[in-house]
Coordinates of C-alpha atoms in Angstrom, one line a residue:
Chain L
M1 CA 37.6 15.8 40.1
T2 CA 37.2 12.8 37.6
R3 CA 38.7 13.0 34.3
K4 CA 36.5 12.4 31.4
N5 CA 37.1 9.6 29.1
V6 CA 38.0 11.0 25.6
A7 CA 38.5 9.1 22.3
V8 CA 39.9 10.4 19.1
F9 CA 39.7 8.6 15.7
T10 CA 39.9 9.5 12.1
A11 CA 38.1 7.3 9.4
T12 CA 39.0 8.4 5.9
G13 CA 41.1 11.4 6.3
C14 CA 44.6 12.7 6.4
K15 CA 44.6 13.0 10.4
A16 CA 45.4 16.6 10.4
C17 CA 42.4 17.1 12.6
E18 CA 44.3 14.7 15.2
N19 CA 47.4 16.7 14.8
A20 CA 45.4 19.9 15.1
I21 CA 44.5 18.6 18.6
L22 CA 48.2 18.5 19.4
D23 CA 48.6 22.0 18.4
I24 CA 46.8 24.0 20.6
H25 CA 50.0 25.3 22.1
Y26 CA 50.9 25.1 25.7
Q27 CA 47.2 24.4 26.6
V28 CA 48.0 20.9 25.4
S29 CA 50.1 20.0 28.8
S30 CA 47.0 20.8 30.7
L31 CA 44.6 18.7 28.8
A32 CA 45.5 15.7 31.0
R33 CA 44.0 17.2 34.2
W34 CA 40.7 17.0 32.7
A35 CA 40.9 14.2 30.1
H36 CA 41.9 10.5 30.0
F37 CA 42.5 9.5 26.5
T38 CA 41.3 5.9 26.5
F39 CA 41.3 5.5 22.6
W40 CA 43.5 7.4 20.2
P41 CA 45.0 5.1 17.8
Y42 CA 47.0 7.6 15.9
V43 CA 49.0 9.1 19.0
L44 CA 48.8 6.3 21.5
G45 CA 48.6 3.3 19.3
S46 CA 45.1 2.0 21.1
S47 CA 43.5 -0.7 19.5
W48 CA 39.8 -1.6 19.1
E49 CA 40.2 -4.1 22.1
D50 CA 41.4 -1.4 24.2
L51 CA 38.1 0.6 23.5
E52 CA 36.0 -2.4 24.1
K53 CA 37.6 -2.9 27.5
S54 CA 37.1 0.8 28.6
D55 CA 34.3 2.2 30.4
E56 CA 31.7 4.4 28.4
L57 CA 33.3 7.3 26.8
D58 CA 32.3 10.8 27.5
V59 CA 33.3 12.6 24.4
C60 CA 34.5 11.1 21.3
F61 CA 36.1 13.3 18.5
F62 CA 35.5 11.6 15.1
A63 CA 37.2 12.9 12.3
G64 CA 37.3 11.9 8.7
A65 CA 34.6 10.9 6.0
I66 CA 32.7 7.7 5.9
R67 CA 34.0 6.0 2.8
T68 CA 34.8 2.3 3.6
A69 CA 32.6 -0.5 5.4
S70 CA 35.1 -0.3 8.3
D71 CA 34.5 3.5 8.8
E72 CA 30.8 2.7 8.9
E73 CA 31.4 0.3 11.5
A74 CA 33.7 2.4 13.6
A75 CA 31.2 5.2 13.5
L76 CA 28.4 2.6 14.7
K77 CA 30.7 1.3 17.3
L78 CA 31.8 4.8 18.6
R79 CA 28.2 6.1 18.7
Q80 CA 27.2 3.3 20.9
K81 CA 30.1 3.6 23.3
S82 CA 30.0 7.3 23.7
K83 CA 27.9 9.8 25.5
I84 CA 28.7 12.7 23.1
L85 CA 30.0 12.3 19.5
V86 CA 31.6 15.1 17.8
A87 CA 31.8 15.5 14.1
F88 CA 35.3 16.8 14.2
G89 CA 36.6 18.7 11.0
A90 CA 35.2 19.3 7.5
C91 CA 35.5 15.3 6.5
A92 CA 33.3 14.2 9.4
A93 CA 31.0 17.1 9.2
F94 CA 30.2 17.4 5.6
G95 CA 32.2 14.6 3.7
G96 CA 35.2 16.6 3.0
M97 CA 37.5 16.2 0.1
P98 CA 36.8 12.4 0.0
G99 CA 33.4 13.1 -0.7
L100 CA 34.3 14.5 -4.2
S101 CA 34.6 11.0 -5.2
N102 CA 30.6 11.2 -5.2
L103 CA 30.9 12.8 -8.5
H104 CA 32.0 9.5 -9.9
P105 CA 30.1 6.9 -7.8
G106 CA 31.0 3.4 -8.2
G107 CA 33.8 2.8 -5.8
E108 CA 36.3 0.2 -6.7
S109 CA 36.7 0.5 -10.3
A110 CA 38.2 4.1 -9.5
L111 CA 41.1 2.3 -7.7
C112 CA 44.3 1.9 -9.4
K113 CA 46.0 -1.4 -9.0
S114 CA 49.6 -1.1 -7.7
P115 CA 52.2 -3.1 -9.8
S116 CA 53.3 -5.2 -6.9
D117 CA 49.6 -6.4 -6.0
D118 CA 50.5 -9.3 -3.9
D119 CA 51.7 -7.3 -1.1
C120 CA 49.3 -4.7 -1.0
P121 CA 47.2 -4.6 2.2
E122 CA 43.7 -5.3 1.5
L123 CA 41.3 -2.3 1.5
P124 CA 37.9 -2.6 3.3
P125 CA 35.2 -2.5 0.7
L126 CA 34.1 0.9 -0.3
R127 CA 30.9 2.3 -0.1
S128 CA 29.1 3.4 -3.3
R129 CA 28.9 6.8 -1.9
V130 CA 30.9 8.7 0.7
A131 CA 28.9 10.0 3.7
A132 CA 29.5 12.5 6.3
L133 CA 29.3 11.2 9.9
Q134 CA 25.7 12.7 10.4
Q135 CA 24.4 10.7 7.6
I136 CA 25.3 7.5 9.3
V137 CA 24.8 8.3 13.1
Q138 CA 23.5 11.2 15.2
A139 CA 26.6 13.5 16.0
D140 CA 26.0 15.9 19.0
Y141 CA 27.9 18.8 17.8
I142 CA 29.9 19.8 14.9
L143 CA 33.2 21.4 14.6
P144 CA 34.0 22.4 11.0
G145 CA 37.3 23.4 9.5
C146 CA 40.1 21.8 7.5
S147 CA 41.6 21.4 10.0
P148 CA 39.5 23.1 12.9
P149 CA 41.3 26.3 14.0
Q150 CA 42.9 26.0 17.4
N151 CA 40.7 28.3 19.0
Y152 CA 37.7 26.1 18.4
I153 CA 39.5 23.2 19.1
W154 CA 40.2 24.5 22.5
A155 CA 36.6 25.9 22.9
I156 CA 35.1 22.5 22.2
L157 CA 37.5 20.9 24.7
Q158 CA 36.6 23.4 27.3
S159 CA 33.0 23.1 26.5
L160 CA 32.8 19.1 26.6
V161 CA 35.6 18.0 28.4
C162 CA 36.5 20.5 31.0
Q163 CA 33.1 22.0 31.4
S164 CA 33.0 24.1 34.6
E165 CA 36.4 22.9 35.8
S166 CA 38.7 25.2 33.8
A167 CA 38.9 29.0 34.5
A168 CA 39.9 29.5 31.0
R169 CA 36.3 29.2 30.0
I170 CA 35.9 32.8 31.0
S171 CA 37.6 33.9 28.0
F172 CA 35.0 32.7 25.8
A173 CA 32.6 35.2 27.0
A174 CA 33.9 37.4 24.1
S175 CA 34.5 35.0 21.5
R176 CA 33.4 34.8 17.9
L177 CA 31.2 31.7 18.9
P178 CA 27.2 32.2 18.4
Q179 CA 25.9 33.6 21.9
P180 CA 24.1 30.2 23.0
I181 CA 27.6 28.4 22.8
A182 CA 29.7 31.0 24.3
Q183 CA 27.0 31.1 27.3
A184 CA 27.1 27.7 27.6
V185 CA 30.9 27.4 27.8
M186 CA 30.9 30.2 30.2
A187 CA 28.5 28.6 32.5
G188 CA 30.1 25.2 32.3
V189 CA 27.2 23.5 30.9
L190 CA 26.7 21.6 27.7
P191 CA 25.7 23.7 24.6
P192 CA 22.6 23.0 23.0
G193 CA 22.6 19.9 21.0
G194 CA 23.5 19.8 17.3
S195 CA 25.4 23.0 17.8
I196 CA 28.1 24.0 15.2
F197 CA 31.2 25.3 16.8
A198 CA 31.8 28.2 14.2
G199 CA 29.9 31.8 13.4
E200 CA 26.6 32.3 12.0
K201 CA 27.3 34.9 9.1
A202 CA 29.6 34.3 6.0
V203 CA 33.3 34.6 6.1
C204 CA 33.0 38.2 4.3
A205 CA 31.7 39.4 7.6
S206 CA 34.9 38.8 9.2
C207 CA 37.1 39.3 6.4
A208 CA 39.0 42.7 6.7
R209 CA 39.4 43.3 2.8
I210 CA 37.5 46.4 1.3
K211 CA 34.3 45.2 -0.9
E212 CA 33.4 47.5 -3.7
E213 CA 31.2 46.9 -6.6
K214 CA 34.0 46.1 -9.1
R215 CA 33.8 44.0 -12.0
F216 CA 36.2 41.6 -13.7
E217 CA 36.5 40.7 -17.2
S218 CA 38.2 37.4 -17.0
F219 CA 38.6 35.0 -14.2
K220 CA 42.1 34.3 -12.6
R221 CA 43.7 31.6 -10.8
I222 CA 45.9 32.3 -7.6
H223 CA 49.3 32.0 -9.4
Q224 CA 48.3 34.4 -12.2
I225 CA 48.0 37.5 -10.1
D226 CA 49.5 39.1 -6.9
P227 CA 46.4 40.3 -5.2
D228 CA 46.0 43.7 -4.1
P229 CA 46.4 43.1 0.0
G230 CA 43.2 45.5 0.9
R231 CA 40.8 44.8 -1.8
C232 CA 38.2 41.8 -1.9
L233 CA 39.6 38.8 -3.8
L234 CA 36.6 38.0 -5.6
E235 CA 36.4 41.5 -7.1
Q236 CA 39.9 40.8 -8.4
G237 CA 39.0 38.1 -10.5
L238 CA 39.8 35.2 -7.8
L239 CA 37.3 32.5 -7.0
C240 CA 36.8 33.1 -3.4
Q241 CA 34.1 31.4 -1.5
G242 CA 33.8 33.5 1.6
I243 CA 30.4 34.7 0.5
A244 CA 28.9 31.1 0.7
T245 CA 30.9 29.9 3.7
R246 CA 30.4 30.0 7.5
E247 CA 32.7 32.3 9.3
G248 CA 34.5 31.4 12.4
C249 CA 38.2 31.2 10.9
G250 CA 38.1 34.9 11.1
G251 CA 39.3 35.1 7.4
L252 CA 42.6 33.4 7.9
C253 CA 43.1 32.5 4.5
T254 CA 41.8 35.8 2.7
G255 CA 44.1 37.5 5.3
A256 CA 46.9 35.8 3.9
G257 CA 46.0 36.6 0.2
V258 CA 44.6 33.1 -0.5
P259 CA 40.7 33.0 -1.5
C260 CA 38.5 31.0 0.6
R261 CA 37.9 27.4 -0.1
G262 CA 34.8 27.0 2.0
C263 CA 36.0 24.4 4.7
F264 CA 33.5 25.5 7.1
G265 CA 30.6 24.4 5.0
K266 CA 27.8 26.7 4.0
A267 CA 26.7 29.7 6.0
G268 CA 23.6 29.6 7.9
A269 CA 21.3 31.4 5.4
V270 CA 22.7 29.6 2.3
F271 CA 20.4 26.8 0.6
D272 CA 23.1 25.5 -1.7
P273 CA 26.8 26.7 -1.5
G274 CA 27.0 26.0 -5.5
A275 CA 24.0 28.0 -6.3
K276 CA 25.2 30.9 -4.0
M277 CA 28.5 30.9 -5.8
V278 CA 27.1 30.8 -9.2
S279 CA 25.0 33.9 -8.3
A280 CA 27.9 35.6 -6.6
V281 CA 30.4 35.0 -9.2
S282 CA 28.0 35.9 -12.1
S283 CA 27.3 39.1 -10.7
T284 CA 30.9 40.2 -11.2
F285 CA 30.8 39.6 -15.1
D286 CA 31.3 42.9 -16.6
T287 CA 29.5 42.6 -19.7
T288 CA 25.8 42.9 -21.1
D289 CA 26.8 40.7 -24.2
G290 CA 25.7 37.0 -24.3
E291 CA 28.6 36.0 -26.2
E292 CA 31.0 37.6 -23.7
M293 CA 29.1 36.3 -20.8
K294 CA 29.5 32.8 -22.3
K295 CA 33.1 33.3 -23.0
I296 CA 33.7 34.2 -19.3
A297 CA 31.9 31.6 -18.0
E298 CA 33.6 28.9 -20.2
E299 CA 37.0 30.0 -18.3
F300 CA 35.9 28.4 -15.3
V301 CA 36.7 24.7 -14.8
D302 CA 35.4 22.1 -12.3
L303 CA 32.7 24.1 -10.6
A304 CA 31.1 21.1 -8.9
G305 CA 34.6 20.4 -7.3
T306 CA 35.2 23.8 -6.4
F307 CA 31.9 24.9 -5.0
Y308 CA 31.5 21.8 -3.2
R309 CA 35.0 21.2 -2.3
Y310 CA 34.5 20.1 1.3
T311 CA 30.6 19.5 1.2
M312 CA 29.6 17.4 -1.7
P313 CA 28.1 14.6 0.4
A314 CA 26.3 16.5 2.9
Q315 CA 25.6 20.0 1.3
C316 CA 25.2 19.6 -2.3
A317 CA 21.3 19.7 -2.7
L318 CA 21.2 17.9 -5.8
L319 CA 23.2 15.0 -4.9
Q320 CA 21.9 15.0 -1.3
N321 CA 18.8 13.9 -2.4
R322 CA 19.8 11.1 -4.4
K323 CA 20.1 8.7 -1.3
E324 CA 17.4 6.5 -2.5
L325 CA 20.0 5.3 -5.4
K326 CA 22.6 4.2 -2.9
Chain P
M1 CA -0.4 2.4 -19.7
N2 CA 1.9 4.2 -17.7
V3 CA 3.2 7.1 -19.6
F4 CA 5.9 9.4 -18.1
E5 CA 4.6 12.8 -17.7
P6 CA 7.4 15.3 -17.0
R7 CA 7.2 18.0 -14.3
I8 CA 8.3 21.2 -15.5
I9 CA 8.7 24.2 -12.9
T10 CA 8.5 27.4 -14.6
F11 CA 9.4 30.8 -13.2
L12 CA 7.6 33.3 -15.1
C13 CA 8.4 37.2 -15.1
N14 CA 5.1 38.9 -14.0
W15 CA 5.4 41.7 -16.7
C16 CA 6.0 39.6 -19.8
T17 CA 6.1 35.8 -19.7
Y18 CA 3.3 35.4 -17.3
V19 CA 1.1 37.7 -19.3
A20 CA 2.2 35.6 -22.3
A21 CA 1.1 32.3 -20.6
D22 CA -2.2 34.0 -19.6
A23 CA -2.8 35.1 -23.1
A24 CA -1.9 31.7 -24.6
G25 CA -4.7 30.3 -22.1
V26 CA -7.3 33.1 -23.1
S27 CA -6.5 32.4 -26.8
R28 CA -7.0 28.7 -26.4
L29 CA -3.5 27.8 -27.8
T30 CA -2.7 24.0 -27.6
Q31 CA -0.1 23.4 -24.7
K32 CA 1.0 20.6 -22.7
T33 CA -0.3 20.5 -19.2
N34 CA 3.4 19.6 -17.6
T35 CA 4.1 22.9 -16.2
R36 CA 3.8 24.2 -12.6
V37 CA 3.8 28.1 -13.1
V38 CA 5.4 29.9 -10.4
R39 CA 4.8 33.7 -10.9
V40 CA 8.0 36.0 -10.0
F41 CA 8.3 39.7 -10.4
C42 CA 11.4 39.6 -12.4
S43 CA 13.5 36.8 -14.1
G44 CA 16.3 38.6 -12.2
M45 CA 15.0 37.3 -8.8
V46 CA 15.2 33.8 -9.8
D47 CA 18.2 32.8 -7.6
P48 CA 20.4 29.7 -8.8
S49 CA 19.1 28.1 -5.5
Y50 CA 15.4 28.0 -6.9
V51 CA 16.5 26.1 -9.7
I52 CA 18.8 23.8 -7.8
K53 CA 16.0 23.4 -5.2
A54 CA 13.4 22.5 -8.1
F55 CA 15.7 19.8 -9.4
A56 CA 16.6 18.6 -5.9
E57 CA 12.8 18.1 -5.1
G58 CA 11.9 16.1 -8.1
A59 CA 11.4 18.4 -11.0
D60 CA 12.4 17.3 -14.6
G61 CA 12.8 20.5 -15.9
V62 CA 13.1 24.2 -15.3
L63 CA 12.1 27.0 -17.5
V64 CA 12.7 30.5 -16.6
G65 CA 10.9 33.1 -18.5
G66 CA 11.6 36.8 -18.8
C67 CA 11.4 40.0 -20.9
H68 CA 13.5 40.6 -23.9
P69 CA 16.8 42.2 -23.3
G70 CA 16.2 45.9 -23.1
D71 CA 12.5 45.6 -22.2
C72 CA 12.7 44.7 -18.4
H73 CA 10.1 46.4 -16.3
Y74 CA 13.1 47.0 -13.7
I75 CA 15.6 48.1 -16.4
A76 CA 18.1 45.4 -16.2
G77 CA 16.7 42.2 -14.1
N78 CA 16.8 39.9 -17.2
M79 CA 20.4 40.6 -17.8
K80 CA 21.3 39.7 -14.2
A81 CA 19.2 36.4 -15.1
W82 CA 21.1 35.7 -18.2
R83 CA 24.5 36.6 -16.7
R84 CA 23.9 33.8 -14.3
S85 CA 22.6 31.3 -16.5
F86 CA 25.8 30.3 -18.2
L87 CA 27.5 29.3 -14.9
L88 CA 24.5 27.7 -13.6
K89 CA 24.2 25.8 -16.6
K90 CA 27.5 24.6 -16.4
L91 CA 27.4 23.7 -12.8
L92 CA 24.2 21.8 -13.3
N93 CA 25.7 19.9 -16.1
E94 CA 28.6 18.9 -13.8
L95 CA 26.1 17.5 -11.2
G96 CA 24.4 15.4 -14.0
V97 CA 21.5 17.6 -15.2
E98 CA 21.4 17.8 -19.1
D99 CA 21.3 21.0 -20.8
E100 CA 17.8 20.4 -22.1
R101 CA 16.4 20.5 -18.6
F102 CA 17.2 24.1 -17.9
R103 CA 16.0 26.8 -20.2
L104 CA 16.0 30.5 -20.0
E105 CA 13.6 32.1 -22.5
W106 CA 12.7 35.7 -23.5
I107 CA 8.9 35.6 -24.1
A108 CA 7.2 39.2 -24.4
A109 CA 3.6 39.6 -23.4
S110 CA 2.6 39.7 -26.9
E111 CA 4.1 36.2 -27.7
P112 CA 1.6 33.7 -26.1
H113 CA 2.5 31.5 -29.4
K114 CA 6.1 31.5 -28.3
Y115 CA 5.2 30.6 -24.9
A116 CA 3.1 27.7 -26.1
K117 CA 5.7 26.5 -28.6
V118 CA 8.3 26.6 -25.9
V119 CA 6.4 24.8 -23.2
N120 CA 5.4 22.1 -26.0
E121 CA 9.2 21.6 -27.3
M122 CA 10.4 21.5 -23.7
S123 CA 7.8 19.0 -22.6
E124 CA 8.4 16.8 -25.8
G125 CA 12.0 16.9 -25.2
L126 CA 11.8 15.9 -21.6
R127 CA 9.5 13.2 -22.3
S128 CA 12.3 11.7 -24.6
L129 CA 14.7 12.2 -22.2
G130 CA 13.1 10.5 -19.4
S131 CA 12.6 11.3 -15.6
F132 CA 15.3 13.2 -14.0
R133 CA 15.2 11.0 -10.9
S134 CA 15.6 7.8 -12.7
S135 CA 17.9 8.7 -15.4
Y136 CA 20.3 9.8 -12.8
S137 CA 23.3 7.2 -12.4
C138 CA 26.3 9.3 -12.6
P139 CA 26.6 12.9 -12.4
S140 CA 29.1 13.4 -15.1
Q141 CA 28.8 10.7 -18.1
T142 CA 31.0 12.9 -20.3
P143 CA 34.7 13.6 -19.2
R144 CA 34.7 16.8 -16.9
D145 CA 36.3 20.1 -18.3
H146 CA 39.6 19.5 -16.3
E147 CA 40.0 16.0 -17.8
K148 CA 39.4 17.4 -21.3
A149 CA 42.0 19.9 -20.5
V150 CA 44.4 17.3 -19.7
Q151 CA 43.6 15.2 -22.7
S152 CA 44.3 17.9 -25.0
S153 CA 47.4 19.1 -23.2
P154 CA 50.5 19.2 -25.2
F155 CA 52.7 17.8 -22.4
S156 CA 50.4 14.7 -22.2

């Protein structure tokens, strides 16, 4: 069989997504049977010249947010060169943590000058707003997560790179993937364009903690309490975003007693993650007195940065509609 | 002359504020015409998403009207709206929506005068505040909470 030409690239990001590709356990050794990595600067040290010399790419995994002019250029170049472009990880899919800088747009002025300015490598010009990959070019598939869980990385590799060539694809028949994707992986054909490689409901659907209608009187941070292992974290006063977040991770964080931070983006039925969280959190306030409500609400710090931690550029309805003010 | 006319989306509870708005019309009270009324069955059903969507789609202000606490047709729907309003206001504020743009008011069916007053007040307030869309430059003009916290920290 012919091997697929594959590229992996990170724009503005921490490259943990690229590490995650290498972290798919022993399956990584079989990858070379199907994939020929023509362009992978982080691991292979490839240069842009290598990309220009190579044939058309079959699949490109694009990680990281679009923050600088060179990120934008890379996105355009890779889009042009590849048949399938995947927004890989929360930054590429929704803008991710770098996207939080959209709360203070304006770019350069926010940068600190280093004491030894002369030896500083020059940073490419910053865009006024951080964008997700989808806001610059069309991405064919989306794989959310910070970083994406191994099973989904394996699923997307099976689906887009191996297609019908690998017997391991059969295992996805009973996976947590939405049915159309799971069927496509099984059949060895491409899933419907624009598919998100994650679940459809909210994280709560796969979180094993028991949800009762408990109220809390004050909001707590993770270091302040030792959460009860079996009970819903939100009901214990922790700010868990599972209720507004797309499932797929299987409740990894909540399983370990850490509140969900929302790296899979908003769940299908949610209009705006912040609004959903406001609604969910407020409903747990245990009071009917206005003053007390106000007091509890004042305990929360940095709501925008918390509720849109990974999704500010792409899923915050209020800021998203401000594109005209670029 | 190009005068700025604010667009105010109002979510009015079917049992109290909507009736008050109706009565305000019937009694021929003078009121500004900047409102777009959405009749809802209870202020408790006005999800924060509705408010955020209204602003995202170009509203300059949002008014939610409900029964006075204790008078809710559904017993405690208005308490739910009240409970949400604090965090919602805080979130909107952090995203660059000024406090005056979002209001939650208790207006009983027998208070058409109060309805007219609130609408006129809000309309005037927003007129001087300007359009939400064009006034929007930076989501937070003031230091955000955690920055304030850092500034006032004894360790800094």
